[in-house]
JSON list of C-alpha atoms in Angstrom, two decimals:
[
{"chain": "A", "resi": 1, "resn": "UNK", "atom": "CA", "xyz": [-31.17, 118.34, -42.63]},
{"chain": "A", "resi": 2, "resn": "UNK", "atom": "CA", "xyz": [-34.43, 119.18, -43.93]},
{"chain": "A", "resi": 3, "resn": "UNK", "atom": "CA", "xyz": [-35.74, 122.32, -45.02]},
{"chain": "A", "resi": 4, "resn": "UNK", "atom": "CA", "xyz": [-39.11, 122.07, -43.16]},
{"chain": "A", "resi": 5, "resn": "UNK", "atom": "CA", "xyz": [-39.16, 124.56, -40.76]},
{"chain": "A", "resi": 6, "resn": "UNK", "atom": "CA", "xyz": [-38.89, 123.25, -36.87]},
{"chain": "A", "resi": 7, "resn": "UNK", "atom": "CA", "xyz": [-38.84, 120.24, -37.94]},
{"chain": "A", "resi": 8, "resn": "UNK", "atom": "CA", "xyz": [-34.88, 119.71, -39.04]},
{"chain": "A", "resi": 9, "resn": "UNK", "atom": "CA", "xyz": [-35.28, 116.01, -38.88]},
{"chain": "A", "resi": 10, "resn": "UNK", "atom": "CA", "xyz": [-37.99, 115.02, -41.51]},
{"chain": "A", "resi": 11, "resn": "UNK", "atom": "CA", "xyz": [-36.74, 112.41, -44.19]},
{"chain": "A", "resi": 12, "resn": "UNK", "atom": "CA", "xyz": [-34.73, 110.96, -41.21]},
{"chain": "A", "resi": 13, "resn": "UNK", "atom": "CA", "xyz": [-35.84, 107.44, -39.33]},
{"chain": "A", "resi": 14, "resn": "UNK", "atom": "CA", "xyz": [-34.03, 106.47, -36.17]},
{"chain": "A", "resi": 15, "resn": "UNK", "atom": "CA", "xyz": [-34.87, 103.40, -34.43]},
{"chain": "A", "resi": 16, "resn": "UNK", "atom": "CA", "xyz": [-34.50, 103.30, -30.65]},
{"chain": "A", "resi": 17, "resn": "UNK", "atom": "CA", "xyz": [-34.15, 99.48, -28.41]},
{"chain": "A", "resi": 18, "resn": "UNK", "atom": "CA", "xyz": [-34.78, 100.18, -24.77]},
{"chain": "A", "resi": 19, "resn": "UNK", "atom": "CA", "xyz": [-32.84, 97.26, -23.40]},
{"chain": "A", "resi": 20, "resn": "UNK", "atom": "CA", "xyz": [-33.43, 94.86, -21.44]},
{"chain": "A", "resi": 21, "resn": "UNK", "atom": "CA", "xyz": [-36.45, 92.75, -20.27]},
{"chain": "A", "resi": 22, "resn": "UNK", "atom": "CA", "xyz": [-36.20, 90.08, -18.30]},
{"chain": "A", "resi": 23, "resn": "UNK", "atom": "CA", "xyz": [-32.86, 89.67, -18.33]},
{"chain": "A", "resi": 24, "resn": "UNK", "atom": "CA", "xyz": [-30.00, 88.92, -15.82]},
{"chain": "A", "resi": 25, "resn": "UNK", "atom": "CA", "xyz": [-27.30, 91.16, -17.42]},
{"chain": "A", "resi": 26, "resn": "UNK", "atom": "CA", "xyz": [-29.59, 94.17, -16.34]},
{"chain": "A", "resi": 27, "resn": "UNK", "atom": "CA", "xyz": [-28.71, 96.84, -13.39]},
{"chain": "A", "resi": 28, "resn": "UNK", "atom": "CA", "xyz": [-30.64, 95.09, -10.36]},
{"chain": "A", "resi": 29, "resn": "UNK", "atom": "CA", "xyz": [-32.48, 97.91, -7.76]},
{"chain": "A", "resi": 30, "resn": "UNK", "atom": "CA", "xyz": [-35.59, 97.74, -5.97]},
{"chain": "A", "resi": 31, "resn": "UNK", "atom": "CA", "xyz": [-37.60, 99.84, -8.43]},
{"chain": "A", "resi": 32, "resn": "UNK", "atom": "CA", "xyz": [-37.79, 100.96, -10.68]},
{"chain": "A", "resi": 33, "resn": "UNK", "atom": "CA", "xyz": [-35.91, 98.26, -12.79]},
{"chain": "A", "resi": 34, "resn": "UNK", "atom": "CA", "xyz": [-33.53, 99.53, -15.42]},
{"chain": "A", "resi": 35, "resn": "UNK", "atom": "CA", "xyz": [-35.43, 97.90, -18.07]},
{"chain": "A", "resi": 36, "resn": "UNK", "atom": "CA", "xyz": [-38.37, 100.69, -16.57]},
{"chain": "A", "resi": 37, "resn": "UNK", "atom": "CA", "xyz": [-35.91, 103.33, -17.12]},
{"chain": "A", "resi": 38, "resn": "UNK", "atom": "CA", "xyz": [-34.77, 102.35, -20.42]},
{"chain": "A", "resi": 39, "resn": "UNK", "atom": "CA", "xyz": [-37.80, 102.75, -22.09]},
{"chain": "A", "resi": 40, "resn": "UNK", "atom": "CA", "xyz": [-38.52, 105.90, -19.89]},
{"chain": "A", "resi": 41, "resn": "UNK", "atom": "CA", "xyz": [-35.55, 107.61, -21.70]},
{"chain": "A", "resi": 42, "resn": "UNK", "atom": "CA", "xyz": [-36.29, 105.72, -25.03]},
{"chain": "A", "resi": 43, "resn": "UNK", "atom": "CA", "xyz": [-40.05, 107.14, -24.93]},
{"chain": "A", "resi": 44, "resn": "UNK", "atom": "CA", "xyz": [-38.81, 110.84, -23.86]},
{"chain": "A", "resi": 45, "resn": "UNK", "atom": "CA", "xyz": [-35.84, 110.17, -26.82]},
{"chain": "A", "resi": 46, "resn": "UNK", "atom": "CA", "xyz": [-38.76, 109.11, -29.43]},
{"chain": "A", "resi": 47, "resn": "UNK", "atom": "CA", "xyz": [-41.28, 112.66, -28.19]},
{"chain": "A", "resi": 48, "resn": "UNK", "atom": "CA", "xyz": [-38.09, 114.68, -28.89]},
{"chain": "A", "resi": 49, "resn": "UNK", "atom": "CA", "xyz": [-37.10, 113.46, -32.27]},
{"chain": "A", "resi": 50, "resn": "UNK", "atom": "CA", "xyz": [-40.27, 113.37, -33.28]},
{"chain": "A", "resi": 51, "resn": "UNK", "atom": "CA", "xyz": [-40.79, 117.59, -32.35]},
{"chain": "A", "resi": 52, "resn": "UNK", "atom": "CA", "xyz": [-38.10, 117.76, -34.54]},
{"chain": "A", "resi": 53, "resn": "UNK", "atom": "CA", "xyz": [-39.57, 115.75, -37.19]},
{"chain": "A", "resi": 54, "resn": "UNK", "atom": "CA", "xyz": [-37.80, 112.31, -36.87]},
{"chain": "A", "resi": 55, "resn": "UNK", "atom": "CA", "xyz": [-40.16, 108.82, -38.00]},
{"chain": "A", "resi": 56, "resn": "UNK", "atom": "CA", "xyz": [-39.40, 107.01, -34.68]},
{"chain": "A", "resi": 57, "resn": "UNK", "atom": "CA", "xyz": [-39.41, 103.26, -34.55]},
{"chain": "A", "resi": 58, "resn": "UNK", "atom": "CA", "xyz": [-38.78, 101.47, -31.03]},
{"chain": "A", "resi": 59, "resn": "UNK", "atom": "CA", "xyz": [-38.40, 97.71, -30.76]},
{"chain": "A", "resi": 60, "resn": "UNK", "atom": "CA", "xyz": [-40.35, 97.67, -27.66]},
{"chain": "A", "resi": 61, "resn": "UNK", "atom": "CA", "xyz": [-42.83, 99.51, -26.15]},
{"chain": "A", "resi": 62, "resn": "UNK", "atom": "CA", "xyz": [-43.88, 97.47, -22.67]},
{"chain": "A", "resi": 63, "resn": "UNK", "atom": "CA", "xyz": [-41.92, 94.15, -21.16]},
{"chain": "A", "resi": 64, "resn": "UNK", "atom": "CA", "xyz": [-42.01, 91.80, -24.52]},
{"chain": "A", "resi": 65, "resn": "UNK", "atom": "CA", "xyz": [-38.80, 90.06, -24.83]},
{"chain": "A", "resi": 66, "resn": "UNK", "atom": "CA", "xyz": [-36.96, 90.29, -28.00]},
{"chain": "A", "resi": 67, "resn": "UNK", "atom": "CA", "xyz": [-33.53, 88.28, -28.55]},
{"chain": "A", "resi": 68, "resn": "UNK", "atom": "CA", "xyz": [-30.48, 90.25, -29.79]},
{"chain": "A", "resi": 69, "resn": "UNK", "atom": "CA", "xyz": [-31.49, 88.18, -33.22]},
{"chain": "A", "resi": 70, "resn": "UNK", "atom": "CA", "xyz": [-35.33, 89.62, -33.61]},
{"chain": "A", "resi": 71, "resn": "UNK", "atom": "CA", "xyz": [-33.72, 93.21, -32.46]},
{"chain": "A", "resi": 72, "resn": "UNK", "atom": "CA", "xyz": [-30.83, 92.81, -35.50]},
{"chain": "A", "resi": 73, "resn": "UNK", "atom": "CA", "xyz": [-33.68, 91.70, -37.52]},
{"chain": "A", "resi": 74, "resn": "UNK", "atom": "CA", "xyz": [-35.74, 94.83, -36.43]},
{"chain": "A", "resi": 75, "resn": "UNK", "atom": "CA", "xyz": [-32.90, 97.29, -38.30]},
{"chain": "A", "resi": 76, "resn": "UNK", "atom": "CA", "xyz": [-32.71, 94.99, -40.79]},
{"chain": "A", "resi": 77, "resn": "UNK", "atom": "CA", "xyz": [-36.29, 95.37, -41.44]},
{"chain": "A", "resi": 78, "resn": "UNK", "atom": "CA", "xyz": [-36.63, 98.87, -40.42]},
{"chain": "A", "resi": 79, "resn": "UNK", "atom": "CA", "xyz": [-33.81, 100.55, -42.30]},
{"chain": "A", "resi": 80, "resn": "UNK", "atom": "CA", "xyz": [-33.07, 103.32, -39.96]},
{"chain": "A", "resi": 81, "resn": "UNK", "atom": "CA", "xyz": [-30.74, 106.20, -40.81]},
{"chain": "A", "resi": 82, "resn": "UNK", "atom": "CA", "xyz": [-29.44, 105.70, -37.22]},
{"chain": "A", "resi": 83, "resn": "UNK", "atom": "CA", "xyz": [-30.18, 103.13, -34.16]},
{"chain": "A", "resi": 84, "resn": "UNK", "atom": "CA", "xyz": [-29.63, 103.60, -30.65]},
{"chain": "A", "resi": 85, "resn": "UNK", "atom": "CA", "xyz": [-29.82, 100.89, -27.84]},
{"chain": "A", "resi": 86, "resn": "UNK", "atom": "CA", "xyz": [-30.97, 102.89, -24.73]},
{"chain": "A", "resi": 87, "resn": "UNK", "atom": "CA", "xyz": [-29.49, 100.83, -21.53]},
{"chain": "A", "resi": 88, "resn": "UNK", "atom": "CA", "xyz": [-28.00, 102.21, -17.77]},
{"chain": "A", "resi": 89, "resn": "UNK", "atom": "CA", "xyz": [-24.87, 100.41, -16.78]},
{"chain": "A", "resi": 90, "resn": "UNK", "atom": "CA", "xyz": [-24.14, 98.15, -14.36]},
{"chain": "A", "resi": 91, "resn": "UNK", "atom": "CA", "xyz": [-20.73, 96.90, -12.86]},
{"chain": "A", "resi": 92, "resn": "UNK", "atom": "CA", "xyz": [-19.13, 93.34, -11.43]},
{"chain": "A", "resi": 93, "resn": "UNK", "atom": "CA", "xyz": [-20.12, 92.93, -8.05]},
{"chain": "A", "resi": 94, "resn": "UNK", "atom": "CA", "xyz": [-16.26, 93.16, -7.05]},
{"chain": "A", "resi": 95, "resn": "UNK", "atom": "CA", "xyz": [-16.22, 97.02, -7.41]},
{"chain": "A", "resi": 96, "resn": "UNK", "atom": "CA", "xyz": [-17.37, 99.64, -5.09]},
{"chain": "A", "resi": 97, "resn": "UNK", "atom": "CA", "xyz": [-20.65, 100.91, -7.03]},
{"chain": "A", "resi": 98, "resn": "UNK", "atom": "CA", "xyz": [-20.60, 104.41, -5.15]},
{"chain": "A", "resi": 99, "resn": "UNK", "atom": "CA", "xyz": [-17.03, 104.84, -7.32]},
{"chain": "A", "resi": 100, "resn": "UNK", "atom": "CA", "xyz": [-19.13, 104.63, -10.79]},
{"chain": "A", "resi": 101, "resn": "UNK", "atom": "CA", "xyz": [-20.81, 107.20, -12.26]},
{"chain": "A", "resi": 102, "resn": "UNK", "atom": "CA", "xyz": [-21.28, 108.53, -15.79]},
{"chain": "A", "resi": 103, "resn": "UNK", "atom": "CA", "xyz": [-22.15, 108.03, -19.28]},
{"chain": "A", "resi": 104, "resn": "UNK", "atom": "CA", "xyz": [-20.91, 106.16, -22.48]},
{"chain": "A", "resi": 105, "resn": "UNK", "atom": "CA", "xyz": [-21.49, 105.06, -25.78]},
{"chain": "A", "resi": 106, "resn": "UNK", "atom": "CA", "xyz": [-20.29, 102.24, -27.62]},
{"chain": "A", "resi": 107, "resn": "UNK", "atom": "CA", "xyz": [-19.77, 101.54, -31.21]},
{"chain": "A", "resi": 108, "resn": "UNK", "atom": "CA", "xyz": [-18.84, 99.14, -33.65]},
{"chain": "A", "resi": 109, "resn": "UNK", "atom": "CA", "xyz": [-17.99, 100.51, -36.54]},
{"chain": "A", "resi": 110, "resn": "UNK", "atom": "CA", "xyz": [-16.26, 103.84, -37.79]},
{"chain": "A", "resi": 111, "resn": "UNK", "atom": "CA", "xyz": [-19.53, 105.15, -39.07]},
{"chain": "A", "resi": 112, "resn": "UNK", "atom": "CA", "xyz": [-20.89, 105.15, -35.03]},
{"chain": "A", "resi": 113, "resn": "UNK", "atom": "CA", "xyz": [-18.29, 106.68, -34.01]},
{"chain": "A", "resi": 114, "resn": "UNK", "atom": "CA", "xyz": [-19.70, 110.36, -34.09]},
{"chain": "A", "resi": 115, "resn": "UNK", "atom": "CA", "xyz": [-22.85, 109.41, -32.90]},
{"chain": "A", "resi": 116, "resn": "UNK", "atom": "CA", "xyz": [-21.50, 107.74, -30.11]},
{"chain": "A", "resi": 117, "resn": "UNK", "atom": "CA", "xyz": [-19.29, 111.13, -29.48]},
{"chain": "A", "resi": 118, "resn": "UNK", "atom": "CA", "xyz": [-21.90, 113.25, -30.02]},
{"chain": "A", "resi": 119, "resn": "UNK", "atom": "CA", "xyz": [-24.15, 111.24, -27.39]},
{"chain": "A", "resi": 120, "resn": "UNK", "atom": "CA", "xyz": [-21.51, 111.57, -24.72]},
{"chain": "A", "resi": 121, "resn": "UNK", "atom": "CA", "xyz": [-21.04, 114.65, -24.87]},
{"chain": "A", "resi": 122, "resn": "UNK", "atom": "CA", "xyz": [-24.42, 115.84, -25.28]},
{"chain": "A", "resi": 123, "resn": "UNK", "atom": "CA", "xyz": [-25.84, 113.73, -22.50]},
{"chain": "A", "resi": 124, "resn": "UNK", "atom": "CA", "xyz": [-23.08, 114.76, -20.30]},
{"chain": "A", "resi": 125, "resn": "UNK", "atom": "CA", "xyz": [-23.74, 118.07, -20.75]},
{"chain": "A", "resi": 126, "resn": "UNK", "atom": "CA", "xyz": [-27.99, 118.09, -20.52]},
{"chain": "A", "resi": 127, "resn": "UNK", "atom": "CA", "xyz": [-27.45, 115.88, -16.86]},
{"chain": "A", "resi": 128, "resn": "UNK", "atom": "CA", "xyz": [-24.25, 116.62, -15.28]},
{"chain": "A", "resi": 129, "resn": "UNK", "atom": "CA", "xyz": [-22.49, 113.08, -15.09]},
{"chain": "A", "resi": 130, "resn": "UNK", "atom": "CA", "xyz": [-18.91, 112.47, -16.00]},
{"chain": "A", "resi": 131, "resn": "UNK", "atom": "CA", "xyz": [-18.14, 111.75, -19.79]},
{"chain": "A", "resi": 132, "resn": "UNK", "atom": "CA", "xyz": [-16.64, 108.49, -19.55]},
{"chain": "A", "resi": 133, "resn": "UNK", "atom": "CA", "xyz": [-16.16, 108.78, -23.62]},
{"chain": "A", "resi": 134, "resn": "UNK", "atom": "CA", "xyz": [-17.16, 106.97, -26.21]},
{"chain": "A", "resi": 135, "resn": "UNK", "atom": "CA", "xyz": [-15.30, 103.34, -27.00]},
{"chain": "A", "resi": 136, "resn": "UNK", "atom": "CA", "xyz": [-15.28, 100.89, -29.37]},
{"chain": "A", "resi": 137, "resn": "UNK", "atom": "CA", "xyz": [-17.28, 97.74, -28.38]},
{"chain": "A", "resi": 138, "resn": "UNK", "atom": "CA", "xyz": [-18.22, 94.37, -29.53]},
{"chain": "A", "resi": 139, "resn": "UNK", "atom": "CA", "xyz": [-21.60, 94.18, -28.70]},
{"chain": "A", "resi": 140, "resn": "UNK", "atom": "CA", "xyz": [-24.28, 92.59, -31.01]},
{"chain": "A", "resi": 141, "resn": "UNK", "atom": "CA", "xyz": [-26.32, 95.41, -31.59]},
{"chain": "A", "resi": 142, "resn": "UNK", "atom": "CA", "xyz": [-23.50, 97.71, -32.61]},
{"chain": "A", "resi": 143, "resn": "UNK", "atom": "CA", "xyz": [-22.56, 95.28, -35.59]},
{"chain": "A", "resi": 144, "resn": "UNK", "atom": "CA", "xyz": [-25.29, 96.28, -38.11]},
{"chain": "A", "resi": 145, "resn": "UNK", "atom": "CA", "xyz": [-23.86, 97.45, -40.88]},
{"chain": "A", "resi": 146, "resn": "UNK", "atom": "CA", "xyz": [-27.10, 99.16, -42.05]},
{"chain": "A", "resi": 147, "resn": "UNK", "atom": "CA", "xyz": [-26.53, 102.20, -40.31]},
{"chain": "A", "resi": 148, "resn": "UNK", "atom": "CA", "xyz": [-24.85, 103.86, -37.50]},
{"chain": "A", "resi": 149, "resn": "UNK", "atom": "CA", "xyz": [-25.76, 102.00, -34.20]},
{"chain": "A", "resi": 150, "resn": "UNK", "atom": "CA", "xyz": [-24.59, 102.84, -30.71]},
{"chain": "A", "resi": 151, "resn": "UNK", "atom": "CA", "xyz": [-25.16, 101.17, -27.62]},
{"chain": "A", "resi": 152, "resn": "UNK", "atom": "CA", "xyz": [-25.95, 104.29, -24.91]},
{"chain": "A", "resi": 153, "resn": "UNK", "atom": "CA", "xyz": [-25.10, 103.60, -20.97]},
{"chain": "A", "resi": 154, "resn": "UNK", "atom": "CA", "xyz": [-26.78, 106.99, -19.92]},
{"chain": "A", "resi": 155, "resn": "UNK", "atom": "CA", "xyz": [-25.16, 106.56, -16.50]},
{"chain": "A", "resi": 156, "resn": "UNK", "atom": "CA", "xyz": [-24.87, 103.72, -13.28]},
{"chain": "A", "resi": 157, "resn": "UNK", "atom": "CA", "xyz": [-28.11, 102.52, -11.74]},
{"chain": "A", "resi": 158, "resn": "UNK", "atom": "CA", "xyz": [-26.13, 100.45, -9.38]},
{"chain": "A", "resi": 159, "resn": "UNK", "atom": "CA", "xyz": [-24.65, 103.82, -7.76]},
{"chain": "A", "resi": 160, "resn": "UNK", "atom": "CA", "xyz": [-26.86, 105.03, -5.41]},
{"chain": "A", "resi": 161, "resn": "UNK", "atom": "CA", "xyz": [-26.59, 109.00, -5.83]},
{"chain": "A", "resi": 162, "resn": "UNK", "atom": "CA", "xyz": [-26.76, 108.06, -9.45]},
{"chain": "A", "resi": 163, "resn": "UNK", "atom": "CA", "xyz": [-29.66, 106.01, -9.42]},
{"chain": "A", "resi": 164, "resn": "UNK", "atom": "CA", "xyz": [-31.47, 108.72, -8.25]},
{"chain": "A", "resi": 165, "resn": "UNK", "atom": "CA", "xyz": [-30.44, 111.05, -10.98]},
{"chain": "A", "resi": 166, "resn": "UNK", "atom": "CA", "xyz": [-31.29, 108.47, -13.92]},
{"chain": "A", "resi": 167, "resn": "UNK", "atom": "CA", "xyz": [-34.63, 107.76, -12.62]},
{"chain": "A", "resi": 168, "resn": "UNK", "atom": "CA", "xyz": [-35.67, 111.77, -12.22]},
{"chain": "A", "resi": 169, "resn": "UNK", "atom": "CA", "xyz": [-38.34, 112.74, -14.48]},
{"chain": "A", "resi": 170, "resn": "UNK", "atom": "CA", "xyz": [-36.60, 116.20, -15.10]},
{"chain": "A", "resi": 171, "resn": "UNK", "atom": "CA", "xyz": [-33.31, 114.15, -15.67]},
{"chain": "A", "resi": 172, "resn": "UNK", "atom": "CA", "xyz": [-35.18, 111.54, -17.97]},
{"chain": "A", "resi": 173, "resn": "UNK", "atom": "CA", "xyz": [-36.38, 114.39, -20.14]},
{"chain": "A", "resi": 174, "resn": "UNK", "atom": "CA", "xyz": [-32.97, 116.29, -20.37]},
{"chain": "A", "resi": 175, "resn": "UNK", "atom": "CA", "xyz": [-31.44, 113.08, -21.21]},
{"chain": "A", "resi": 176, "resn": "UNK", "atom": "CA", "xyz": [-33.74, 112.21, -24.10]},
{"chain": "A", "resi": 177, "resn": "UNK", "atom": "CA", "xyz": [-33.72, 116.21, -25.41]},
{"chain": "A", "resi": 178, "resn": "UNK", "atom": "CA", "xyz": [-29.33, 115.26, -25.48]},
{"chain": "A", "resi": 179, "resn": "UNK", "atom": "CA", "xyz": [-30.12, 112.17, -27.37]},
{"chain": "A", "resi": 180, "resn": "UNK", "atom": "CA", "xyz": [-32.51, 114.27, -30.17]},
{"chain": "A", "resi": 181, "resn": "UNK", "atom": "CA", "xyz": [-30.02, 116.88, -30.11]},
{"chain": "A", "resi": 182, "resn": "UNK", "atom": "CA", "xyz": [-26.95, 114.53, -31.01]},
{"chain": "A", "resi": 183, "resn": "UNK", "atom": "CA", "xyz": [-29.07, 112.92, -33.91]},
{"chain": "A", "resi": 184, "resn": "UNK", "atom": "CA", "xyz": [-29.28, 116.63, -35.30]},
{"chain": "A", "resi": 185, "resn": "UNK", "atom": "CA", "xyz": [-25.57, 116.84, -34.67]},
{"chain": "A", "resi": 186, "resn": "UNK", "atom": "CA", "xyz": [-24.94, 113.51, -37.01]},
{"chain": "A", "resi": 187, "resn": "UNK", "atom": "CA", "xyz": [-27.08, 114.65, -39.92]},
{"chain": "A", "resi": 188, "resn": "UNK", "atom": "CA", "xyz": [-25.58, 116.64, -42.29]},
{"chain": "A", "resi": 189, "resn": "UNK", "atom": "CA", "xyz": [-27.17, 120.09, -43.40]},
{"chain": "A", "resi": 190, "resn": "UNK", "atom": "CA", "xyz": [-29.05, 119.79, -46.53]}
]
């Protein structure tokens, strides 16, 4: 951690993908989409770190479409110290949706795995939804080996009660104070 006072994380740079645009896999509601609230959390994620000093990158910023190649090719390019895909889950349309609630983090590799803990926990905590832990996953975005990268599902857009608690502004803002907060946790004092 840095020595600069208030501002803990300077010398660190995270890199933040609010998934999803224009894509099926996404959690379907009326509106807003979850590839709205994605980048809502991503964008109140990026003000945080960057109070605390972070250099913020984000792959998007409005609806362009990246593939999973031009985002692996983003932390390629970017060498972050850590990258975080925002998303909000979603579930198979053969489960009751109102039974879902909660967030998780998935990792790759053993070097995600605290970040993805401390994510859980720390989101859990700022917005009140069940910890449903963090797990190892094969998802493209979690293989970089460049750094520690986590795939975030902050909690269910397809539950009802739920939606309405991911889409708050207050909640949104908690949220992406949690996900500054567990970058702090992950770097070590300096």
């Amino acid at each position: 951690r840095s020595d600069v006072f208030g501002k803990p994380l300077t010398g660190v740079a995270v890199l933040l993908d609010a998934g999803h645009v224009h894509d099926r896999a996404c959690a379907r509601r009326a509106a807003p989409a979850e590839k709205d609230v994605n980048l809502a959390l991503t964008l109140a994620a990026k003000y945080r770190l960057e109070q605390l000093g972070a250099t913020v990158q984000t792959i998007r910023t409005d609806d362009s479409f990246l593939s999973l190649e031009e985002r692996n090719r983003a932390i390629v390019a970017g060498q972050p110290d850590f990258f975080i895909a925002v998303h909000h889950n979603s579930i198979d349309l053969s489960v009751d949706a109102n039974l879902q609630t909660g967030t998780e983090c998935y990792y790759f590799y053993p070097a995600g795995k605290a970040l993805a803990q401390a994510l859980v926990r720390n989101v859990t905590q700022a917005t009140s939804r069940p910890d449903r832990g963090a797990q190892w996953g094969y998802y493209y975005v979690t293989r970089s080996t460049v750094c520690p990268a986590v795939l975030l599902e902050a909690g269910f857009m397809v539950n009802p009660s739920e939606y309405e608690n991911v889409t708050s502004e207050p909640q949104l803002w908690a949220a992406g104070d949690a996900i500054a907060r567990s970058v702090l946790e992950c770097v070590p004092p300096g």
